[in-house]
Coordinates of C-alpha atoms and ligand atoms in Angstrom, one line a residue:
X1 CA -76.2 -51.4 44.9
X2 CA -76.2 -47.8 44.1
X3 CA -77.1 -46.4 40.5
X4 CA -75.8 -43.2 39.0
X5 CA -77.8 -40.6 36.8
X6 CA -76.4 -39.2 33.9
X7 CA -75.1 -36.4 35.3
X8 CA -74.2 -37.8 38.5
X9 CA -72.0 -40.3 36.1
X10 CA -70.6 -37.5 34.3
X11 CA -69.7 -35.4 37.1
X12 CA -67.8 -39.0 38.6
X13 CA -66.2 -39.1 35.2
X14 CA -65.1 -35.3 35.1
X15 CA -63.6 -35.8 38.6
X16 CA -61.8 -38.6 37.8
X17 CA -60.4 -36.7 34.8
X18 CA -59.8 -32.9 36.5
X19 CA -59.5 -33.9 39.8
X20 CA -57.0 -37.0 39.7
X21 CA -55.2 -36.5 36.1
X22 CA -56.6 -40.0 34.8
X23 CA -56.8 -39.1 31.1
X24 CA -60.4 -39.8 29.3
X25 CA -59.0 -42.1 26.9
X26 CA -57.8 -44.4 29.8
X27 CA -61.5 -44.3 31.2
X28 CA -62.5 -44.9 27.4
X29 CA -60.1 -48.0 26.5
X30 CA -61.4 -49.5 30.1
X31 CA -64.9 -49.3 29.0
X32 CA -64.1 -50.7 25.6
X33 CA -61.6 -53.6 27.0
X34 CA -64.5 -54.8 29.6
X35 CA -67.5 -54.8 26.8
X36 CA -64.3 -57.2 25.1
X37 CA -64.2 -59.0 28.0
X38 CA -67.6 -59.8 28.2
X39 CA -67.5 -60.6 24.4
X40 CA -64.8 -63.3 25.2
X41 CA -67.5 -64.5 28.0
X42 CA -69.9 -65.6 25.4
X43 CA -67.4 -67.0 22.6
X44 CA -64.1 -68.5 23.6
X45 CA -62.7 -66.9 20.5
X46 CA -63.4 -63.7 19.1
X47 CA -61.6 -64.2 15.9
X48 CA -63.0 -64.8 12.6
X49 CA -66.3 -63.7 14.2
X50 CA -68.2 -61.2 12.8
X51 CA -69.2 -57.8 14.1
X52 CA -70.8 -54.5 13.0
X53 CA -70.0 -51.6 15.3
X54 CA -72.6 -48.9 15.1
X55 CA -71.0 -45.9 16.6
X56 CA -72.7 -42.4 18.0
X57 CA -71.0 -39.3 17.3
X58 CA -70.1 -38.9 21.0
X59 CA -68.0 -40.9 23.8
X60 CA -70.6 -43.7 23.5
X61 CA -69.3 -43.9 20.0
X62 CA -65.7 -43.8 21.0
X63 CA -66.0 -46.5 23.2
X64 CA -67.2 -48.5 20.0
X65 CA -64.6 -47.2 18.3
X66 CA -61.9 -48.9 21.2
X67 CA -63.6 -52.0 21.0
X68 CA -63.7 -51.8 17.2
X69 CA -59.9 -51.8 17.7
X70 CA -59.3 -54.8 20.0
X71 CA -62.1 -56.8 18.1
X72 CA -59.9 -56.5 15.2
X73 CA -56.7 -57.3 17.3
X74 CA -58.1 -60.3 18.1
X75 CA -58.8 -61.5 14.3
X76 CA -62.4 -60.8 14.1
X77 CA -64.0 -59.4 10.9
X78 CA -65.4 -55.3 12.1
X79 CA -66.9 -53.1 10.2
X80 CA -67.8 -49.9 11.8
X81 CA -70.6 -47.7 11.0
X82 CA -70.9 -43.8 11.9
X83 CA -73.8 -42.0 12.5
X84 CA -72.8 -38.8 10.9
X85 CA -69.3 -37.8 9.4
X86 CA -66.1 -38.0 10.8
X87 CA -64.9 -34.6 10.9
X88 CA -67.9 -34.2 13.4
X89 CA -66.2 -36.0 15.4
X90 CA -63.7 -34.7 18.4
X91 CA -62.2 -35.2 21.9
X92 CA -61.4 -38.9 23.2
X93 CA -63.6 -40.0 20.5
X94 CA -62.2 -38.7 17.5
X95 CA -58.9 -40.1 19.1
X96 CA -59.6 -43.3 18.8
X97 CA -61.2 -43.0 15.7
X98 CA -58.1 -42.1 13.9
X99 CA -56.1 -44.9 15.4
X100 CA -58.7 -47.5 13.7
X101 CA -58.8 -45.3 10.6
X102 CA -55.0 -45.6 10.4
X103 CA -55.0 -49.3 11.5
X104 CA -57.6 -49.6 8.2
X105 CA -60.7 -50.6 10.0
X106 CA -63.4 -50.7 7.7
X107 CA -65.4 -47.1 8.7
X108 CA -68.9 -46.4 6.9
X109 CA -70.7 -42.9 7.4
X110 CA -74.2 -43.1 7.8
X111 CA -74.9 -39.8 6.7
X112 CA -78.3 -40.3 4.4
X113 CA -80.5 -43.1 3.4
X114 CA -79.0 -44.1 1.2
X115 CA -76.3 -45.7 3.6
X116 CA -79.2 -47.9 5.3
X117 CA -79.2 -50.3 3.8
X118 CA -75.0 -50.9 3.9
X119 CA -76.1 -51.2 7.7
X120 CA -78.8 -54.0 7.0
X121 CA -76.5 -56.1 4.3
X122 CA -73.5 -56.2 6.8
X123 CA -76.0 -56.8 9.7
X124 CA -77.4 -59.9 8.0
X125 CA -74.3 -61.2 8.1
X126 CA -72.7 -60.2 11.6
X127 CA -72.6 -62.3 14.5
X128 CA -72.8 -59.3 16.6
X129 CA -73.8 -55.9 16.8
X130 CA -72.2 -53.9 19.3
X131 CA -74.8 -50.6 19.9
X132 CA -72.6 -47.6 20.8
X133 CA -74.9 -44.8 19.3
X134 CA -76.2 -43.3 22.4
X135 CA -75.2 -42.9 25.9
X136 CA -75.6 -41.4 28.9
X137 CA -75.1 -38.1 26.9
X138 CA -78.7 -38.9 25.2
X139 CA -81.3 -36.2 25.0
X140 CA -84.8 -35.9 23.8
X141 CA -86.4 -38.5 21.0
X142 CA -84.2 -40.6 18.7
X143 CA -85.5 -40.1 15.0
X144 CA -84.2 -39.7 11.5
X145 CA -81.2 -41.9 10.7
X146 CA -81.1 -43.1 14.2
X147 CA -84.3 -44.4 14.3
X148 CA -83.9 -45.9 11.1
X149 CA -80.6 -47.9 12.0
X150 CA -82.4 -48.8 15.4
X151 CA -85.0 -50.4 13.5
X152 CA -82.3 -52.5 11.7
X153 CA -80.3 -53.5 14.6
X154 CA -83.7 -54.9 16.0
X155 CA -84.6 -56.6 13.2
X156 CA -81.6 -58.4 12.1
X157 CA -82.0 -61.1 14.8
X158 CA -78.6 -60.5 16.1
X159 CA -76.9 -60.6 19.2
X160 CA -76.9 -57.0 20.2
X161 CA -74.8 -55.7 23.5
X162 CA -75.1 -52.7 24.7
X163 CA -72.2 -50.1 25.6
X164 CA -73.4 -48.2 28.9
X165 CA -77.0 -48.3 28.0
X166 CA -78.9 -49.7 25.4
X167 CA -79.6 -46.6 22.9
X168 CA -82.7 -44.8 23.1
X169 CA -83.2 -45.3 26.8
X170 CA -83.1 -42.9 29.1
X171 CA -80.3 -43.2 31.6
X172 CA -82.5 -41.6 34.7
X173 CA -85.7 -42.6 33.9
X174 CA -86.1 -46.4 31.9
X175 CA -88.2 -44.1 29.6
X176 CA -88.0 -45.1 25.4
X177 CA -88.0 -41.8 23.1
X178 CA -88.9 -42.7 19.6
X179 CA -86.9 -46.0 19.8
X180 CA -84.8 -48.2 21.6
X181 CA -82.1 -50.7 20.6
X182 CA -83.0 -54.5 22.2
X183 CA -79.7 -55.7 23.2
X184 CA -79.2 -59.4 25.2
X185 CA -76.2 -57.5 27.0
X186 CA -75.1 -54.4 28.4
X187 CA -71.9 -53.2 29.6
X188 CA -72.2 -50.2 31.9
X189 CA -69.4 -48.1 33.3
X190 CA -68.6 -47.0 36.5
X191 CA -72.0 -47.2 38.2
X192 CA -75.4 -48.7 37.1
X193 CA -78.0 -46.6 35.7
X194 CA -81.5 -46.2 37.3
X195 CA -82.7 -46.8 33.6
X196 CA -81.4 -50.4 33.4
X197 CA -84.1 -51.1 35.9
X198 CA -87.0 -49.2 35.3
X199 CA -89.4 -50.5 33.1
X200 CA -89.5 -50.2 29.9
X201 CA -85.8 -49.7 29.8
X202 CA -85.0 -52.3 31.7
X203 CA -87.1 -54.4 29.2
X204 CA -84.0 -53.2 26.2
X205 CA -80.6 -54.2 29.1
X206 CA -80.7 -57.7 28.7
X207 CA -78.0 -59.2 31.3
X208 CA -76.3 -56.2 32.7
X209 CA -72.3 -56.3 33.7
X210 CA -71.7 -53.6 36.0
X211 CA -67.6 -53.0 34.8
X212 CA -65.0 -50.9 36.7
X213 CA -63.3 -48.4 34.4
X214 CA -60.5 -47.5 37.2
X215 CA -62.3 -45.0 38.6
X216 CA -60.8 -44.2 42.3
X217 CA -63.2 -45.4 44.9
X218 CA -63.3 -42.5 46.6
X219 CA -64.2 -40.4 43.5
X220 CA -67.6 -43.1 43.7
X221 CA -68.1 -43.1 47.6
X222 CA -67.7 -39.4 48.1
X223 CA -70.9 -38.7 46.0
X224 CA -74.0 -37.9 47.0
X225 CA -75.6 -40.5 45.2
X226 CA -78.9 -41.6 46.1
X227 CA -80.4 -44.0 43.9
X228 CA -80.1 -48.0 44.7
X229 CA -81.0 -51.3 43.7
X230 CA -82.3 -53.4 47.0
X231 CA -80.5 -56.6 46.8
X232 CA -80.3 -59.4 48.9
X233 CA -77.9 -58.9 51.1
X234 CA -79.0 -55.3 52.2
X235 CA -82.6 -57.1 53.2
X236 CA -81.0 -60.3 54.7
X237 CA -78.6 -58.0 56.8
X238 CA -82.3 -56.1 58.5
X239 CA -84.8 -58.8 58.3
X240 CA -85.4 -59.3 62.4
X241 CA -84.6 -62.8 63.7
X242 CA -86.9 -64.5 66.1
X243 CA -85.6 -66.1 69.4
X244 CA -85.8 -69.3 70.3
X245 CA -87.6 -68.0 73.5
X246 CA -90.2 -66.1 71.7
X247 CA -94.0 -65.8 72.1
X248 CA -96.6 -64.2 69.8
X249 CA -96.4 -61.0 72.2
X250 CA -92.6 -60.8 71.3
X251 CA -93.6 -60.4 68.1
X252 CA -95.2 -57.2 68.1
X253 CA -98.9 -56.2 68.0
X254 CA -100.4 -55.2 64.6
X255 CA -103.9 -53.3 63.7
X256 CA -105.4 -53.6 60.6
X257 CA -108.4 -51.1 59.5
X258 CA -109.8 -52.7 56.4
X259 CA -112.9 -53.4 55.0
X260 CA -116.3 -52.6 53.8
X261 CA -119.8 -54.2 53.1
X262 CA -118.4 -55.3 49.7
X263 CA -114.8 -55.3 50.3
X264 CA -114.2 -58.1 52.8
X265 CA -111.3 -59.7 50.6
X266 CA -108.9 -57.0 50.7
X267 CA -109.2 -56.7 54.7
X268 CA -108.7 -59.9 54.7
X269 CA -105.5 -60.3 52.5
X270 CA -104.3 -57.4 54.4
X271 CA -104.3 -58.7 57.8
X272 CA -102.9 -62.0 56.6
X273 CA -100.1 -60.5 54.9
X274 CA -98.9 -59.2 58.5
X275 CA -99.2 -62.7 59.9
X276 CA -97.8 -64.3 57.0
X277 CA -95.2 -61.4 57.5
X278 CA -93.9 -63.2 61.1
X279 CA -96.5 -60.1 63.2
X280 CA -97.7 -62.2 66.3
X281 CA -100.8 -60.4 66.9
X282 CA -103.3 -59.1 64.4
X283 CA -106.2 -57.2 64.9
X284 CA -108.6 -56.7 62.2
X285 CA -111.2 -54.1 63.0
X286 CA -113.9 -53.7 59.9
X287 CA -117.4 -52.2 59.7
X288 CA -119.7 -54.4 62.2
X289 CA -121.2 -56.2 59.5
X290 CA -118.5 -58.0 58.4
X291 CA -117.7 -59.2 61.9
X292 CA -118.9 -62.8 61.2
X293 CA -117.7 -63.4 57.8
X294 CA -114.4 -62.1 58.7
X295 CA -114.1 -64.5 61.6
X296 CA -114.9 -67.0 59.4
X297 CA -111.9 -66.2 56.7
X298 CA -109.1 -65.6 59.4
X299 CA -109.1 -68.2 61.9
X300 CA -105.5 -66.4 63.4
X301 CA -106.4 -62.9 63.3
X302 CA -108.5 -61.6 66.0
X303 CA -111.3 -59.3 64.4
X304 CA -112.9 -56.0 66.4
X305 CA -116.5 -54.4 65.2
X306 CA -116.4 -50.8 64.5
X307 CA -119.4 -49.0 64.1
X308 CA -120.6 -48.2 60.6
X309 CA -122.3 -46.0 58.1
X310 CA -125.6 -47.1 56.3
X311 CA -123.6 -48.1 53.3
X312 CA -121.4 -50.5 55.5
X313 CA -118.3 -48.3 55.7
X314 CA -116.8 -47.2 58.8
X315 CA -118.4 -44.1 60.3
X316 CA -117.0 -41.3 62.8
X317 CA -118.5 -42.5 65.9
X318 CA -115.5 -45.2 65.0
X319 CA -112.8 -43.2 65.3
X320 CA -112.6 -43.5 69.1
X321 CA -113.0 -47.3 68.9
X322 CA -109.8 -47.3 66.1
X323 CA -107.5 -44.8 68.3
X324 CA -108.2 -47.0 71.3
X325 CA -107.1 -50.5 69.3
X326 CA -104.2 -48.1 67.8
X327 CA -102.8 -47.7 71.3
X328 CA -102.4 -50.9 72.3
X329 CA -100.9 -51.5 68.7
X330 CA -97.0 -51.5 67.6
X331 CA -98.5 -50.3 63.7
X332 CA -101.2 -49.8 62.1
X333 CA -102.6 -50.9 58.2
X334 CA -105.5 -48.7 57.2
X335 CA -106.7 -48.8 54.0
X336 CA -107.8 -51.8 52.3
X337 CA -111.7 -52.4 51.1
X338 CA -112.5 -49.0 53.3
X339 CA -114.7 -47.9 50.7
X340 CA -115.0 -44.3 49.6
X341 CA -118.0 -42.8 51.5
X342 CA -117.4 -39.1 52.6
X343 CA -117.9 -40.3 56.4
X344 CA -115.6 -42.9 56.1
X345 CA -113.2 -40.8 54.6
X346 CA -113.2 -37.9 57.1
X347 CA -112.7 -40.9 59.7
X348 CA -109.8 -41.8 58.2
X349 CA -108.1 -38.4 58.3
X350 CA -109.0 -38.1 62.2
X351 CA -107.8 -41.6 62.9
X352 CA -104.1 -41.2 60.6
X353 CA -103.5 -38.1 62.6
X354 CA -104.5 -38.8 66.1
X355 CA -102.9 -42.6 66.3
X356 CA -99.5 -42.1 68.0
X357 CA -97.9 -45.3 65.8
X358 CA -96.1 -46.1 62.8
X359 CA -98.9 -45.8 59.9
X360 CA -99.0 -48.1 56.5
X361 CA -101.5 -45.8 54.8
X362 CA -102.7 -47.7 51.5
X363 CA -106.0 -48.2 48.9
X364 CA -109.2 -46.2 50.1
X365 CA -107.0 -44.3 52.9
X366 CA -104.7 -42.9 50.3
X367 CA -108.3 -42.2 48.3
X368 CA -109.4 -40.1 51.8
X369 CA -105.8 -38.1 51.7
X370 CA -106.3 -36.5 48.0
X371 CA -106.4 -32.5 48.8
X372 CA -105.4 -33.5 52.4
X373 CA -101.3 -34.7 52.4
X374 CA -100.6 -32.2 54.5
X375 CA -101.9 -34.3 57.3
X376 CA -99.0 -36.5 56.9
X377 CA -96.6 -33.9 58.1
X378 CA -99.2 -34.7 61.5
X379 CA -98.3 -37.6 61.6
X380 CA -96.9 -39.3 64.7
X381 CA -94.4 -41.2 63.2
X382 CA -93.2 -41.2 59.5
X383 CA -95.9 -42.7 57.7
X384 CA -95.8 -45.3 55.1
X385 CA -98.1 -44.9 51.9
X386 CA -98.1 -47.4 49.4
X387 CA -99.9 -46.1 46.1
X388 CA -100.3 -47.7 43.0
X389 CA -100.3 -45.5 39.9
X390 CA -103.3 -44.1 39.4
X391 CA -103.6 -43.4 43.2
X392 CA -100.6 -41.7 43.3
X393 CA -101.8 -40.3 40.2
X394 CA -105.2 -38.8 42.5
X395 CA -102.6 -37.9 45.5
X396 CA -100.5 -35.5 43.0
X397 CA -102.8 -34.2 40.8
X398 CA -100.5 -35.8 37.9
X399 CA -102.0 -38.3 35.1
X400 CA -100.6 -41.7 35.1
X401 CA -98.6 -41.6 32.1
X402 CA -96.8 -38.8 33.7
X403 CA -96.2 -40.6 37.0
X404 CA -94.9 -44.2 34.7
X405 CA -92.7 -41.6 32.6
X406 CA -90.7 -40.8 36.1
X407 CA -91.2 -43.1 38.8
X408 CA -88.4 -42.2 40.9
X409 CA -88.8 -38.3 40.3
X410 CA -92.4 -38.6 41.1
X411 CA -92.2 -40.9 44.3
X412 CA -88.9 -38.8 45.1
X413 CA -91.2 -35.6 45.0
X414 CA -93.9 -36.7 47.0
X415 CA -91.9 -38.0 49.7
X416 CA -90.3 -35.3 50.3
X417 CA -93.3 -32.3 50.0
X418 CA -95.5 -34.6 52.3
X419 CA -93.2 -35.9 54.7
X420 CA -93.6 -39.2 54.4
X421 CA -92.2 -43.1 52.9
X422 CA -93.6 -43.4 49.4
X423 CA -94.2 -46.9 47.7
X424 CA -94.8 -46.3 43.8
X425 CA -96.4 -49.8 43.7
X426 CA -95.8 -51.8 39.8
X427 CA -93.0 -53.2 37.8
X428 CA -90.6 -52.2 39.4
X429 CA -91.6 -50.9 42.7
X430 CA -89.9 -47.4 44.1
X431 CA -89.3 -46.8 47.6
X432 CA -89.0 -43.2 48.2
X433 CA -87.7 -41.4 51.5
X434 CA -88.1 -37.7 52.7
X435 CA -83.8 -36.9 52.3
X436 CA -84.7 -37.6 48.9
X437 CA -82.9 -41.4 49.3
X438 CA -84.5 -43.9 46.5
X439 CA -85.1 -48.0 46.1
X440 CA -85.5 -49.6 43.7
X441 CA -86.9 -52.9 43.5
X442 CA -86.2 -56.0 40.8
X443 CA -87.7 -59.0 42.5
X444 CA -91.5 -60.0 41.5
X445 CA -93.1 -60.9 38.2
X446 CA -96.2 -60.1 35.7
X447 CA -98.1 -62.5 37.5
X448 CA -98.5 -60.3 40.6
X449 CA -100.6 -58.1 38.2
X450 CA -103.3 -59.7 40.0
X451 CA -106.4 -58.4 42.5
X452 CA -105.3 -58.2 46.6
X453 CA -101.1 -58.1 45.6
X454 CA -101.3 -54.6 46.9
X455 CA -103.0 -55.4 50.0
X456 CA -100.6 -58.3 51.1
X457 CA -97.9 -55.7 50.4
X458 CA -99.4 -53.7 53.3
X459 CA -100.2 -56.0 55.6
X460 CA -96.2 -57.7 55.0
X461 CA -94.7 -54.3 55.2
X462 CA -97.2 -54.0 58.6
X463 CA -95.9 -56.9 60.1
X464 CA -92.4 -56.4 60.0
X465 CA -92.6 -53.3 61.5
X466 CA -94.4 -54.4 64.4
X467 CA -91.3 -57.0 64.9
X468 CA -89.5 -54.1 65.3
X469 CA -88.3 -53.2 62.5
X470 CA -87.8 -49.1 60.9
X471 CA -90.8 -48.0 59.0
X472 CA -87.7 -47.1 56.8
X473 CA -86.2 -50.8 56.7
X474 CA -89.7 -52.4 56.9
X475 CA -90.5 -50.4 53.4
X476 CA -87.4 -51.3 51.6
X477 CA -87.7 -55.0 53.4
X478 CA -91.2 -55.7 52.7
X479 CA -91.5 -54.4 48.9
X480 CA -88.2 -56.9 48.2
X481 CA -90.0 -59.9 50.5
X482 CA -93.3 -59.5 49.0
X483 CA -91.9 -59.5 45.2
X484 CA -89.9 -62.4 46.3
X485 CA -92.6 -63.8 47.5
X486 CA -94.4 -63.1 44.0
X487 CA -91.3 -65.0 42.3
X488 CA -91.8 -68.3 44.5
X489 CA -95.9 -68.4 43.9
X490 CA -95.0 -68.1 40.0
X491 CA -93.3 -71.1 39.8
X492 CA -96.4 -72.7 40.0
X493 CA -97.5 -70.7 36.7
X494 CA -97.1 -66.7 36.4
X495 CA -100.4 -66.2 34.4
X496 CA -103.1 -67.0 36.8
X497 CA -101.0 -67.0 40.3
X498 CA -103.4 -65.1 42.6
X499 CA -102.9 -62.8 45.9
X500 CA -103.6 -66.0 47.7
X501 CA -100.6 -68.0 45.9
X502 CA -98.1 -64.6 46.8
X503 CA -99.6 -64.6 50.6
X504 CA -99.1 -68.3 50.9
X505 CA -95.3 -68.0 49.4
X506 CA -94.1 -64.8 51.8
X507 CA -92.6 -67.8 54.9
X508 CA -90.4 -69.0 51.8
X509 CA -89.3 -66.0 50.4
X510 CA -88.7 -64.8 54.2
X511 CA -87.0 -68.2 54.7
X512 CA -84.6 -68.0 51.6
X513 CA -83.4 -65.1 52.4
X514 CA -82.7 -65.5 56.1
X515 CA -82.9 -69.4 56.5
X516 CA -85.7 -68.9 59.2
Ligands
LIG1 N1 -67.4 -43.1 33.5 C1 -68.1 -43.3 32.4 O1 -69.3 -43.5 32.5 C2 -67.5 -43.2 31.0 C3 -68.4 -43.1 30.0 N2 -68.0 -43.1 28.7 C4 -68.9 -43.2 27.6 O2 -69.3 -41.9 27.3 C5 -70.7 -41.9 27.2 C6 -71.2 -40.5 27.4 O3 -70.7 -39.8 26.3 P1 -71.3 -38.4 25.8 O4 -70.4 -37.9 24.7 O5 -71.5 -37.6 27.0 O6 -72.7 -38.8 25.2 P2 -73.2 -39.9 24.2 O7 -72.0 -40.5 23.5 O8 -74.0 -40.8 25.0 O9 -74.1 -39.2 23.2 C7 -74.0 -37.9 22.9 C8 -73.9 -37.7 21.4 O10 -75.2 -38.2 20.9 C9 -75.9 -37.1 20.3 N3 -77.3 -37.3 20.7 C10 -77.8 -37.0 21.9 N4 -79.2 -37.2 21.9 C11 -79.4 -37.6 20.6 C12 -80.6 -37.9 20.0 N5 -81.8 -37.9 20.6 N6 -80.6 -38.3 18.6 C13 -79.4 -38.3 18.0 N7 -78.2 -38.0 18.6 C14 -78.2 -37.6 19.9 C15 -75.2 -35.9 20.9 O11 -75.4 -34.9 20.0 C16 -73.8 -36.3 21.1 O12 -73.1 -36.2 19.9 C17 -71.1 -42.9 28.2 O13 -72.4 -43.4 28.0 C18 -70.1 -44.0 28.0 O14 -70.4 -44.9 27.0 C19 -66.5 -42.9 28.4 O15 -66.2 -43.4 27.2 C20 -65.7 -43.7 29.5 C21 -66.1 -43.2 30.9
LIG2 K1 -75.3 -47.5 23.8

């Protein structure tokens, strides 16, 4: 499902208007009829109900000021309060805010503190609040009176829905200036916003109803919209199927470079995450030392010695052995456990641009390519790097908070300087391609907050494309399996699920959504 920024949704919305004469007021009264529909969804009857309309000063407010109309149509009780005065109001808006003032709607300004508390008497005793402050066409931090009726809406215990966004969320980026209205619904128009998703935005939509406002079709397809929303059918439709006639070597051939003296469990996870994945063969190749107690952990994964430094990471006399197991190999997983010793590091560089397959770079490999992502454009094939955070934070010189404030900017940014498939790992996982093309992902759970998560997601996103599949589809795939995958193991209890419980759980989710 695609999702539209602000501007892309405006510039949809000014077509529709310029381009193919459909007046605004017809887009606004089809906004405003579908958040009545949707009103009519939860309560057979709408009349004698009760419902404060909090209204912007913009088209956000004059789609309250529609449904203000039709709520009143229908017999229910409206009052409607304006942030700001009327004569500050104009265009499509200001339209249909003289048709309720001359239908006698009750209309409150909200021009000082004073009016507050008008807000928090008549929210006390609403059934509903309908939040049409703030839009798409919001800007900056919400403060002042804003803030202050935000804080009543939340607080009255209400029903809140949302028109187009909840208030105070940013439409492109899930991010919350100042404050943010909590709404159990949300209309949006046209197309879906990325900000509906992305956490903590997506934490204010509630239920979202995606509702067509008569926009022509083509006015939607014709737009270079990147931004989507994996769903079900898009992975079910690329997921590869196995024949009834095939062997572990149809299945493709996977190597997985993981592991240090102390970091056995990730190595592990990793390798088991391609088998779990459908790979046939797996390879595990990890520091010598860990040769035994590997083989003891995997019984199906075959494990390969490399030679190692005096701290029990890998060392350069292995990059020969690794580029020899990467030819035989459909894709390598490096990463996981590697440990961050200089050596091992400058092995890792050699081995990511000399192998000649499909890469999933993730953990102590992604550590090794700070100050070097211009390797990736080396690369054989386009390369898959899976960061978390904070090491996407170490890739781009960036802080954290400023890679959470814009997840798909900063994944969208990366992927297309270095060259490569970016997986912003965390509540809502980004998938981000070089064209500048963007994923998001809404299956997986708080539970998956957990130690090895990450390095299943590797070793799944591994596995699927040594069956074959795109290091393109096997990214968008694998991040949608695995969070699946997350969903299943936390039905046996979110808190406390463990890397183990997700790795287990990845046949089922792979079963549900193919049936194999
Ligand atoms: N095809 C569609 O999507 C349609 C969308 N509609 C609705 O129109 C809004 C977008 O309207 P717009 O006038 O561009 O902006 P908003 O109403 O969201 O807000 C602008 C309004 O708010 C003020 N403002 C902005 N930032 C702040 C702030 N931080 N604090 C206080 N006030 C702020 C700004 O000054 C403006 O006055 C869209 O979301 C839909 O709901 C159409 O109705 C139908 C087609
Ligand atoms: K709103």
């Amino acid at each position: 499902m695609r999702v539209a920024t602000a501007s892309e949704m405006r510039e949809i919305d000014n077509i529709a208007i310029d381009e193919y004469g459909i007046p605004g007021t017809v887009l606004m009264e089809n906004a405003g009829v579908a958040v009545i529909r949707r009103l009519e969804s939860i309560w057979e009857s709408l009349a004698e109900r009760k419902f404060c309309v909090l209204a912007g000063k913009g088209n956000n407010g004059g789609d309250g000021y529609v449904i203000a109309r039709h709520l009143a149509n229908q017999g229910a009780k409206v009052k409607v309060f304006l942030l700001g005065e009327k004569a500050g109001i104009s265009g499509d808006a200001r339209i249909n805010l003289d048709i309720i003032d001359k239908m006698g709607l009750d209309i409150i300004e909200i021009v000082s503190e004073r009016d507050w508390d008008k807000v928090k008497v008549a929210s006390a005793f609403s059934d509903c609040l309908v939040d049409a402050l703030l839009g798409t066409g919001f800007r900056g931090e919400v403060s002042g009176d804003m803030a202050h009726i935000i804080d009543i809406m939340n607080a009255a215990g209400k029903l809140v829905i949302a028109v187009d966004i909840p208030s105070g969320v940013e439409a492109d980026t899930g991010r919350i200036c100042g404050k943010a209205v909590q709404a159990a619904y949300t209309v949006t128009f046209g197309l879906p916003k990325p900000g509906l998703f992305l956490y903590p935005g997506a934490e204010c939509a509630g239920e979202i109803t995606v509702a067509d406002i008569g926009i022509p079709t083509a006015v939607v397809s014709r737009q270079n919209i990147k931004q989507n929303i994996i769903m079900a059918g898009m992975v079910q439709a690329i997921l590869p199927r196995r024949s009834p006639a095939a062997h572990k070597g149809t299945s493709g051939r996977t190597l997985v470079i993981a592991g240090s003296r102390d970091l056995s469990g990730a190595a592990a996870m990793a390798a088991e995450g391609a088998l779990r994945a459908g790979a046939g063969l797996v390879t595990l190749s990890a520091p010598a030392s860990l040769q035994n107690l590997l083989a003891m952990k995997l019984t199906e994964v075959m494990t390969k010695p490399l030679a190692e430094t005096e701290t029990g990471g890998i060392c350069r006399e292995a990059v020969g052995e690794m580029l020899q197991l990467a030819s035989g190999s459909d894709v390598v997983a490096i990463g996981p456990g590697l440990g961050r010793h200089e050596e091992t590091a400058s092995a890792v560089r050699e081995t990511i641009t000399a192998a000649q397959c499909p890469l999933v770079i993730d953990a102590d490999a992604l550590y090794a390519l700070a100050g070097y992502t211009n390797l990736l454009n080396e690369c054989a094939a386009l390369p898959v790097l899976t960061p978390h955070p904070g090491e996407m934070a170490r890739l781009t010189k960036l802080d954290v908070e400023a890679v959470n404030a814009d997840r798909v900017g900063v994944a969208r940014q990366a992927a297309g300087e270095w060259g490569c498939i970016i997986v912003l790992k965390g509540a809502r996982t980004v998938v981000a391609f070089p064209d500048g093309e963007i994923y998001i992902n809404t299956t997986g759970n708080a539970g998956m907050a957990t130690g090895g998560t990450g390095d299943v997601l590797t070793g799944v996103i591994a596995g699927l494309i040594a069956q074959g599949m795109s290091s393109h589809d096997a990214a968008v795939a694998g991040v949608y399996v695995h969070g699946l995958a997350g969903d299943v193991a936390a039905q046996g209890g979110m808190v406390g699920m463990t890397a183990m419980d997700l790795l287990k759980a990845v046949p089922a989710a792979l079963y549900g959504i193919t049936g194999c």
